[in-house]
């Protein structure tokens, strides 16, 4: 089959054709020639209207299961949903097993649930850049709510969450060490703290602990920030969704959503700067091996680079 | 990245159509492919041919690998191919493995499968076949 042109892909996105959506995301993920044409032609208004939810938390907390129940609830409201499920690439082989889909297969034949699994491919900036593009492609293809699932243990993996308008941190009883490690950064990243697996012992204690952490945020706008769910039994989802909606309208009305989007766009632009410059600098380093202090060498490389640019 | 020298990792889907609940083989292959630098989307057990095909399209994979131990491969494997075709994914190669009698191999290849593995096929050969199938698919697609 001949490769479709970017024009054909764009027409496919408007038709909400799954093949075109998949190809468009691959094009940006692979940094291929057609990526720029596709991205620059996307409908900006569609992007501004959508809600992007970030779901993060330690491995096995129930993020994918919860995502699946949120999809179900949104589908009852006839909303078209997009999901970007991110898993780490193996640093050794560069490969990855992308297994989040297993929990979402109930929706496999629903054409209004668009799922894309992505690997980090060892370059976090690059991942944020391609995940950001995937969000915009899904928006252009009619998705109204987009969920980004990512494992959040390392601070760096959480970076991708800044693409989200609202972030849910998923915890579960029995993740003591992970939770202690994350506690400090929790407030900055998470809008909601979801205690999943509330059918297991220890959930109430974890909840009370988290209520303390989130008390100030909660008092400020009266929106419940710590919520309990049993994702595997579809429990607590209505409450969670109601709270998300309340916060979404608050963020919209107060201009905070717009502000967050601006910041995210700036950060994403910076990622692209790094991503696009990287090959040239790698080339420059290979061409001119050096043994100086890396910081000094970096400054020299940048200096050389900018004079070349100037001469051109 | 031993096998893969191209710039972007190949994406493959490993699926288990049919009713048998043993996915040790499928998981083994998924891990072996990951270790050779593939990005492997795993769909879990007991999927229908339609679910597997729809997922492969959404995920824009270079190849689909199917595992069957239930003896229903003669029906299930070609069904995935026709479901892919219905969804505009006729270019995506399908490879199959599991408990498959030698006398069924020819029929499956004629039905459009790109390669068939039996329980005796070494992992190295399986990975070679996936690499080959993905390379061919990616080459036909100048976007890769
Ligand atoms: N008891 C109980 N188990 C749950 C609940 N939600 C999910 N699980 C189980 O927890 C396990 C992990 O669930 P996932 O949804 O895959 O977790 P995840 O956070 O997406 O995992 P990774 O993507 O691997 O980080 C599965 O076996 C689920 O069935 C719950 O509310 N209660
Ligand atoms: Mg998951």
PDB file of C-alpha atoms in Angstrom, chain B residues 57-118:
ATOM      1  CA  UNK B  57      -4.923  -0.390  13.390  1.00  0.00           C
ATOM      2  CA  UNK B  58      -5.187   2.076  16.263  1.00  0.00           C
ATOM      3  CA  UNK B  59      -1.663   1.322  17.390  1.00  0.00           C
ATOM      4  CA  UNK B  60      -0.299   1.550  13.838  1.00  0.00           C
ATOM      5  CA  UNK B  61       1.853  -1.552  14.217  1.00  0.00           C
ATOM      6  CA  UNK B  62       4.281  -2.966  11.657  1.00  0.00           C
ATOM      7  CA  UNK B  63       3.211  -6.554  12.321  1.00  0.00           C
ATOM      8  CA  UNK B  64       0.765  -8.689  14.292  1.00  0.00           C
ATOM      9  CA  UNK B  65       1.813 -11.868  16.076  1.00  0.00           C
ATOM     10  CA  UNK B  66      -0.845 -14.379  17.112  1.00  0.00           C
ATOM     11  CA  UNK B  67      -0.579 -17.236  19.521  1.00  0.00           C
ATOM     12  CA  UNK B  68      -3.021 -20.112  19.727  1.00  0.00           C
ATOM     13  CA  UNK B  69      -2.894 -23.297  21.742  1.00  0.00           C
ATOM     14  CA  UNK B  70      -6.544 -24.244  21.441  1.00  0.00           C
ATOM     15  CA  UNK B  71      -6.395 -25.864  18.009  1.00  0.00           C
ATOM     16  CA  UNK B  72      -8.632 -23.211  16.463  1.00  0.00           C
ATOM     17  CA  UNK B  73      -5.808 -21.548  14.516  1.00  0.00           C
ATOM     18  CA  UNK B  74      -7.160 -22.577  11.100  1.00  0.00           C
ATOM     19  CA  UNK B  75     -10.225 -20.486  11.785  1.00  0.00           C
ATOM     20  CA  UNK B  76      -8.843 -17.732  14.040  1.00  0.00           C
ATOM     21  CA  UNK B  77      -5.654 -16.712  12.234  1.00  0.00           C
ATOM     22  CA  UNK B  78      -7.295 -16.108   8.833  1.00  0.00           C
ATOM     23  CA  UNK B  79     -10.147 -14.337  10.639  1.00  0.00           C
ATOM     24  CA  UNK B  80      -7.693 -11.755  11.968  1.00  0.00           C
ATOM     25  CA  UNK B  81      -6.402 -11.212   8.436  1.00  0.00           C
ATOM     26  CA  UNK B  82      -9.886 -10.621   7.079  1.00  0.00           C
ATOM     27  CA  UNK B  83     -10.756  -8.295   9.988  1.00  0.00           C
ATOM     28  CA  UNK B  84      -7.598  -6.309   9.259  1.00  0.00           C
ATOM     29  CA  UNK B  85      -8.540  -6.136   5.590  1.00  0.00           C
ATOM     30  CA  UNK B  86     -12.018  -4.870   6.437  1.00  0.00           C
ATOM     31  CA  UNK B  87     -10.423  -2.032   8.388  1.00  0.00           C
ATOM     32  CA  UNK B  88      -7.956  -0.997   5.711  1.00  0.00           C
ATOM     33  CA  UNK B  89      -5.033  -2.829   7.281  1.00  0.00           C
ATOM     34  CA  UNK B  90      -4.323  -5.341   4.507  1.00  0.00           C
ATOM     35  CA  UNK B  91      -0.686  -4.215   4.424  1.00  0.00           C
ATOM     36  CA  UNK B  92      -0.009  -5.310   8.022  1.00  0.00           C
ATOM     37  CA  UNK B  93       1.711  -8.730   8.074  1.00  0.00           C
ATOM     38  CA  UNK B  94       0.350 -11.413  10.409  1.00  0.00           C
ATOM     39  CA  UNK B  95       2.569 -14.092  11.949  1.00  0.00           C
ATOM     40  CA  UNK B  96       1.263 -17.018  13.962  1.00  0.00           C
ATOM     41  CA  UNK B  97       2.538 -19.556  16.423  1.00  0.00           C
ATOM     42  CA  UNK B  98       1.570 -22.044  19.100  1.00  0.00           C
ATOM     43  CA  UNK B  99       0.478 -25.643  19.007  1.00  0.00           C
ATOM     44  CA  UNK B 100       0.203 -26.038  15.267  1.00  0.00           C
ATOM     45  CA  UNK B 101       0.496 -29.377  13.456  1.00  0.00           C
ATOM     46  CA  UNK B 102       2.987 -29.375  10.573  1.00  0.00           C
ATOM     47  CA  UNK B 103       0.238 -30.309   8.120  1.00  0.00           C
ATOM     48  CA  UNK B 104      -1.621 -27.044   8.828  1.00  0.00           C
ATOM     49  CA  UNK B 105       1.311 -24.775   8.016  1.00  0.00           C
ATOM     50  CA  UNK B 106       0.814 -24.725   4.241  1.00  0.00           C
ATOM     51  CA  UNK B 107      -2.882 -23.911   4.570  1.00  0.00           C
ATOM     52  CA  UNK B 108      -2.124 -21.000   6.897  1.00  0.00           C
ATOM     53  CA  UNK B 109       0.562 -19.596   4.617  1.00  0.00           C
ATOM     54  CA  UNK B 110      -1.858 -19.826   1.710  1.00  0.00           C
ATOM     55  CA  UNK B 111      -4.438 -17.991   3.805  1.00  0.00           C
ATOM     56  CA  UNK B 112      -2.030 -15.057   3.933  1.00  0.00           C
ATOM     57  CA  UNK B 113       0.018 -15.554   7.098  1.00  0.00           C
ATOM     58  CA  UNK B 114       3.578 -14.334   6.704  1.00  0.00           C
ATOM     59  CA  UNK B 115       5.152 -16.995   8.912  1.00  0.00           C
ATOM     60  CA  UNK B 116       4.110 -19.869  11.146  1.00  0.00           C
ATOM     61  CA  UNK B 117       5.999 -21.028  14.221  1.00  0.00           C
ATOM     62  CA  UNK B 118       5.524 -24.307  16.014  1.00  0.00           C
TER      63      UNK B 118
END
